[in-house]
Every structure is written in C-alpha cells, then in structure tokens.
Amino acid sequence: MKQKREKTIINVWKKDLQAEFVRIISLHKNYNYISIDTEFPGVISKPIGNFTQTITQIYQQIRCNCNILKIIQLGMTLSNKDCELPTPSTWQFNFKFDIESDMYAEDSLSLLLNANLDFKEHKENGIDLDDFGELFFSSGLLMNPNICWITFHGAFDFGYLLKLISSEMLPETNDQFMHLISIFFRNFYDLKYMISGTYYVKKGLQEIADTLEISGIGPAHQAGSDSYLTMLTFFRLKANEMMNKNENNYSNKLFSLCKPLKQDNFNEQQLFN
C-alpha cells in the first residue's frame, strides 16, 4: 500500500473558501475517499441520572448539543482506493467562532487552546457557516455514490455536517438521523465501529495510530491533522484480512448509534501487527 504524504495542511479561512473548494472539487473524481474530523466546543447538555445509555439517549445528547453549539473546525483529507494522497491532501476549514458570545464547555475550550487554535482569528476571519453550507451542498461531494467518507467516532461529525448542509435542527429520532446521513453520505465507515467488540475500542485515535506506528502531520487535536490520521489508520485496518472479510458488517454504521459489531474469534494481536 503506497502512501504519498503531503506534509502541509491547508488552513482555509473565509477569504480562501471558494478557491480551496474549487481545488477539492477538481480532485474528488480521482481521490474519492474523504476522511473528516470536526472540532466543536464540547458537550454542554447531558442526560441527568445514573443509567446505562441507550442508543436513543445517546442520540438525544448528540442532537441537543449539535443544535445549540457551533462547529469550530472541519478537517478533510483526500485519498484514492490505494491510499495514495494528492498534493496537498488535507484541508482545515476554520469557522467563525467567538468565545465571548458563543457557547462552549470549559474543558473542551482548554483542549483547543492547548492545541493552539487562534480564536482571535476565528472571530475575525472565520468562515461563515451558511457560505460553507452552500458551497458544500453544490459541490458534487454529497449524495455521490462514488465517494466514501471516513470518520472516527463520527456521530458528532455527521451531526455538524448535516447542520451545515441544511441550516436546520437535527431530526427528532436516531432513525431519521441515520436516514439523512444515508442520503447525503452514501458510503461511509466509522473506524470506532470497525474496532467495536475489541479491546481497542477503548482507545482514542492517536493511541490507535501510535499502535500502528502511523505518523501524523500538524498539531494534534486539530481537525486537519486528525482527518489525516483517520485516513491512514482506516487503510491500515482495511488492509487486514480479517477486516476485509467482515467489510459488509461495518460499512454505513456509526459507533454508539448502531447495534455493536460482534467480533467472533477476532485476533486483536494480529489486527494491530
């Protein structure tokens, strides 16, 4: 599996939005795998009480937070089916966000500040959500059966993307949410779902990438670098024989919102060697 790695992340602000979208559109026919990652201001609304969360409860938490909060960054990395990346390969869209007026969770803001996000720049030069949504909707990337979308624990990612596309609140039920995703994102994989049923489901993206000896680019905990790691990690897992034979079991499923995958007789050591 070849890996052509571009060491630069293209940071996109409002003045660059249209030009960089044109560049992505020009590439997507030859590089039709797109990994995504979002950075958002945390979780400020949680169910009250001590209970085991059901899929319904988990979705309602996702729905509530996506509805009242704003996305801060979106990372996109492009690849072809052989994990060959274009030059450049990774874009980081930086959205308008004002820490003086927009809501956020304190712990998440601290994490993003430690990852060197420039919130002054986000306030002054961030991308307008409606401008991005219009370009995204008309780009040819959505509702495209030839594109495969890759995420890691992607329920929030898709939630924020659906808000960008529609400028509407997320639907009331998980079934409606999954149906909308199936319309706009025809083919997708969630790495977290792929490894559900194994010990590694407890690990974060960076830990899994470290286990697989995959090197990232750019600052950790920013959307561009995490989308890059997501792409390379996906292809490493997909190249494994055990993953390939179970591919139909984990395509178009989201971790925490779909019935967990059973990994019968799964050799975890073999998977991560």
Coordinates of C-alpha atoms in Angstrom, one line a residue:
M1 CA 0.0 0.0 0.0
K2 CA 1.7 3.2 -1.2
Q3 CA 1.4 6.3 0.9
K4 CA 2.2 9.6 -0.8
R5 CA 2.3 12.1 2.1
E6 CA 1.9 15.8 1.8
K7 CA 3.4 17.4 5.0
T8 CA 1.3 20.6 4.8
I9 CA -2.2 21.2 6.0
I10 CA -4.1 23.9 4.0
N11 CA -5.7 26.3 6.5
V12 CA -8.8 27.7 5.0
W13 CA -10.3 31.0 6.2
K14 CA -13.2 33.0 4.7
K15 CA -11.1 34.7 2.0
D16 CA -9.8 31.3 0.7
L17 CA -13.0 29.3 1.0
Q18 CA -14.2 29.4 -2.6
A19 CA -10.7 28.8 -4.2
E20 CA -9.9 25.9 -1.9
F21 CA -13.4 24.3 -2.5
V22 CA -12.7 24.5 -6.3
R23 CA -9.4 22.7 -5.7
I24 CA -11.1 19.9 -3.7
I25 CA -13.9 19.6 -6.3
S26 CA -11.2 19.2 -9.1
L27 CA -9.6 16.3 -7.2
H28 CA -12.5 14.3 -5.9
K29 CA -13.1 12.1 -9.0
N30 CA -9.5 10.7 -8.7
Y31 CA -9.4 10.8 -4.9
N32 CA -12.8 9.7 -3.9
Y33 CA -12.0 8.7 -0.3
I34 CA -12.6 11.6 2.1
S35 CA -11.9 11.4 5.8
I36 CA -13.4 14.0 8.0
D37 CA -12.9 15.3 11.5
T38 CA -14.6 18.1 13.4
E39 CA -13.6 20.2 16.3
F40 CA -16.5 21.6 18.3
P41 CA -17.0 23.3 21.6
G42 CA -17.6 20.2 23.6
V43 CA -20.7 18.8 25.3
I44 CA -22.7 21.1 27.5
S45 CA -26.0 19.2 27.7
K46 CA -26.1 15.7 29.2
P47 CA -28.9 13.4 30.4
I48 CA -29.5 13.6 34.1
G49 CA -29.4 10.5 36.3
N50 CA -27.4 7.2 36.7
F51 CA -28.3 4.8 33.9
T52 CA -26.8 2.9 31.1
Q53 CA -27.2 5.0 28.0
T54 CA -29.4 3.5 25.2
I55 CA -29.0 4.4 21.6
T56 CA -32.0 6.8 21.9
Q57 CA -30.4 8.6 24.9
I58 CA -27.1 8.9 23.2
Y59 CA -28.6 10.3 20.0
Q60 CA -30.7 12.9 22.0
Q61 CA -27.5 14.1 23.6
I62 CA -25.8 14.4 20.2
R63 CA -28.9 16.1 18.8
C64 CA -29.2 18.6 21.6
N65 CA -25.5 19.7 21.6
C66 CA -25.3 19.9 17.8
N67 CA -28.4 22.0 17.7
I68 CA -27.2 24.6 20.2
L69 CA -23.5 24.7 19.5
K70 CA -21.3 25.7 16.6
I71 CA -18.7 23.8 14.7
I72 CA -15.2 25.3 15.0
Q73 CA -13.1 23.4 12.5
L74 CA -13.6 20.7 9.8
G75 CA -10.7 18.7 8.5
M76 CA -10.8 16.8 5.2
T77 CA -8.2 14.5 3.8
L78 CA -8.4 13.0 0.3
S79 CA -7.1 9.7 -1.0
N80 CA -7.7 7.1 -3.7
K81 CA -8.5 3.5 -3.1
D82 CA -4.8 2.6 -2.7
C83 CA -4.1 5.2 0.0
E84 CA -2.3 7.5 -2.4
L85 CA -2.9 11.0 -1.4
P86 CA -2.8 14.1 -3.6
T87 CA -0.6 17.1 -3.1
P88 CA -1.9 18.8 -1.0
S89 CA -4.0 16.2 0.7
T90 CA -5.5 17.9 3.7
W91 CA -7.7 20.9 4.3
Q92 CA -8.7 22.5 7.6
F93 CA -11.7 24.8 7.4
N94 CA -11.8 27.3 10.2
F95 CA -15.3 28.7 11.1
K96 CA -16.4 31.9 12.7
F97 CA -16.5 31.4 16.4
D98 CA -16.5 34.0 19.2
I99 CA -15.6 32.8 22.7
E100 CA -17.1 35.9 24.1
S101 CA -20.6 35.2 22.8
D102 CA -20.8 31.5 21.6
M103 CA -21.4 28.7 24.0
Y104 CA -18.7 26.1 24.9
A105 CA -17.6 23.6 27.5
E106 CA -14.7 24.9 29.6
D107 CA -12.7 21.6 29.3
S108 CA -13.1 21.5 25.5
L109 CA -12.1 25.1 25.1
S110 CA -8.9 24.4 27.2
L111 CA -8.1 21.4 25.0
L112 CA -8.5 23.5 21.8
L113 CA -6.4 26.4 23.3
N114 CA -3.7 23.9 24.2
A115 CA -3.8 22.7 20.5
N116 CA -3.0 26.3 19.5
L117 CA -6.3 27.3 18.0
D118 CA -6.3 31.0 17.3
F119 CA -9.7 32.2 18.5
K120 CA -9.0 35.8 17.6
E121 CA -8.5 34.7 14.0
H122 CA -11.7 32.5 14.2
K123 CA -13.7 35.6 15.4
E124 CA -12.3 38.0 12.7
N125 CA -11.6 35.8 9.7
G126 CA -13.6 32.6 10.3
I127 CA -15.8 31.1 7.6
D128 CA -19.5 31.9 7.7
L129 CA -21.5 28.7 8.3
D130 CA -24.0 29.5 5.6
D131 CA -21.3 30.2 3.0
F132 CA -19.7 26.9 3.6
G133 CA -23.0 25.1 3.6
E134 CA -24.0 26.5 0.2
L135 CA -20.6 25.5 -1.4
F136 CA -20.7 22.1 0.2
F137 CA -24.3 21.4 -0.9
S138 CA -23.5 22.3 -4.6
S139 CA -20.0 20.8 -4.7
G140 CA -20.9 17.3 -6.1
L141 CA -19.4 15.7 -3.0
L142 CA -22.8 15.0 -1.4
M143 CA -25.3 12.3 -2.5
N144 CA -22.4 10.9 -4.6
P145 CA -22.3 7.1 -4.7
N146 CA -18.7 7.2 -5.8
I147 CA -17.4 8.9 -2.7
C148 CA -16.5 7.0 0.5
W149 CA -16.5 9.0 3.7
I150 CA -14.2 8.0 6.6
T151 CA -14.7 9.1 10.3
F152 CA -13.5 8.1 13.8
H153 CA -16.4 8.1 16.2
G154 CA -18.3 10.1 13.6
A155 CA -21.8 10.7 15.0
F156 CA -21.0 14.3 16.1
D157 CA -19.1 14.8 12.8
F158 CA -22.1 13.9 10.7
G159 CA -24.4 15.9 13.0
Y160 CA -22.5 19.1 12.5
L161 CA -22.2 18.5 8.7
L162 CA -25.9 17.9 8.4
K163 CA -26.5 21.2 10.2
L164 CA -24.1 22.9 7.7
I165 CA -25.9 21.4 4.8
S166 CA -29.4 22.2 5.8
S167 CA -29.1 25.1 8.3
E168 CA -31.8 23.2 10.2
M169 CA -32.0 21.4 13.6
L170 CA -31.2 17.7 13.6
P171 CA -34.2 15.4 13.3
E172 CA -36.0 14.1 16.4
T173 CA -35.1 10.4 16.2
N174 CA -31.9 8.4 15.5
D175 CA -33.6 6.5 12.6
Q176 CA -34.4 9.9 10.9
F177 CA -30.8 11.0 11.5
M178 CA -29.3 7.8 10.0
H179 CA -31.7 8.1 7.1
L180 CA -30.5 11.7 6.4
I181 CA -26.9 10.5 6.6
S182 CA -27.6 7.7 4.1
I183 CA -29.0 10.3 1.6
F184 CA -26.1 12.8 1.8
F185 CA -23.2 10.4 2.6
R186 CA -24.0 7.3 0.5
N187 CA -21.0 5.3 1.7
F188 CA -19.1 5.7 4.9
Y189 CA -17.0 3.9 7.6
D190 CA -16.6 4.8 11.2
L191 CA -13.2 3.5 12.5
K192 CA -14.6 3.3 16.0
Y193 CA -17.3 1.0 14.8
M194 CA -14.9 -1.1 12.9
I195 CA -13.0 -2.0 16.0
S196 CA -16.0 -2.3 18.3
G197 CA -16.0 -5.6 20.1
T198 CA -12.2 -5.4 20.5
Y199 CA -10.1 -4.1 23.4
Y200 CA -9.0 -1.2 21.2
V201 CA -12.5 0.4 21.1
K202 CA -11.5 2.0 24.4
K203 CA -8.6 3.8 22.7
G204 CA -8.6 7.2 21.1
L205 CA -7.5 7.8 17.5
Q206 CA -4.0 8.9 18.5
E207 CA -3.4 5.8 20.6
I208 CA -4.5 3.5 17.8
A209 CA -2.4 5.4 15.3
D210 CA 0.6 5.1 17.6
T211 CA 0.0 1.3 18.0
L212 CA 0.0 1.0 14.2
E213 CA 3.1 3.3 14.0
I214 CA 1.3 5.8 11.9
S215 CA 2.8 9.3 11.9
G216 CA 0.6 12.4 11.8
I217 CA 1.1 15.9 10.5
G218 CA 0.3 19.2 12.1
P219 CA -0.9 19.8 15.7
A220 CA -2.8 17.0 17.4
H221 CA -6.4 17.8 18.3
Q222 CA -6.9 20.0 15.3
A223 CA -9.3 18.8 12.6
G224 CA -6.9 18.7 9.7
S225 CA -4.3 16.5 11.5
D226 CA -6.9 14.2 12.9
S227 CA -8.6 13.7 9.5
Y228 CA -5.1 12.8 8.1
L229 CA -4.6 10.2 10.9
T230 CA -8.1 8.9 10.3
M231 CA -7.4 8.3 6.6
L232 CA -4.1 6.4 7.1
T233 CA -5.5 4.4 10.1
F234 CA -8.5 3.4 8.0
F235 CA -6.4 2.0 5.2
R236 CA -4.1 0.1 7.6
L237 CA -7.1 -1.6 9.2
K238 CA -8.9 -2.2 5.9
A239 CA -5.7 -3.9 4.6
N240 CA -6.1 -6.5 7.3
E241 CA -7.6 -9.8 6.0
M242 CA -9.9 -10.1 9.0
M243 CA -11.3 -6.6 8.3
N244 CA -11.8 -7.3 4.6
K245 CA -13.9 -10.4 5.1
N246 CA -16.2 -8.5 7.5
E247 CA -16.5 -5.3 5.4
N248 CA -20.2 -5.6 4.9
N249 CA -20.7 -5.8 8.7
Y250 CA -19.3 -2.4 9.4
S251 CA -20.0 -0.2 6.4
N252 CA -22.6 2.6 6.9
K253 CA -22.7 2.1 10.6
L254 CA -21.9 4.7 13.3
F255 CA -20.4 3.8 16.7
S256 CA -22.8 4.3 19.6
L257 CA -25.8 4.8 17.2
C258 CA -25.9 1.3 15.7
K259 CA -26.0 -2.1 17.2
P260 CA -22.5 -3.0 18.3
L261 CA -20.5 -5.2 16.0
K262 CA -19.7 -8.7 17.3
Q263 CA -16.1 -9.8 16.5
D264 CA -16.3 -13.5 16.9
N265 CA -12.9 -15.2 17.0
F266 CA -11.2 -11.9 16.4
N267 CA -7.4 -11.9 16.9
E268 CA -6.7 -8.4 18.1
Q269 CA -2.9 -9.0 18.2
Q270 CA -3.0 -10.0 14.5
L271 CA -5.1 -6.9 13.7
F272 CA -2.7 -4.5 15.1
N273 CA 0.6 -6.1 14.0

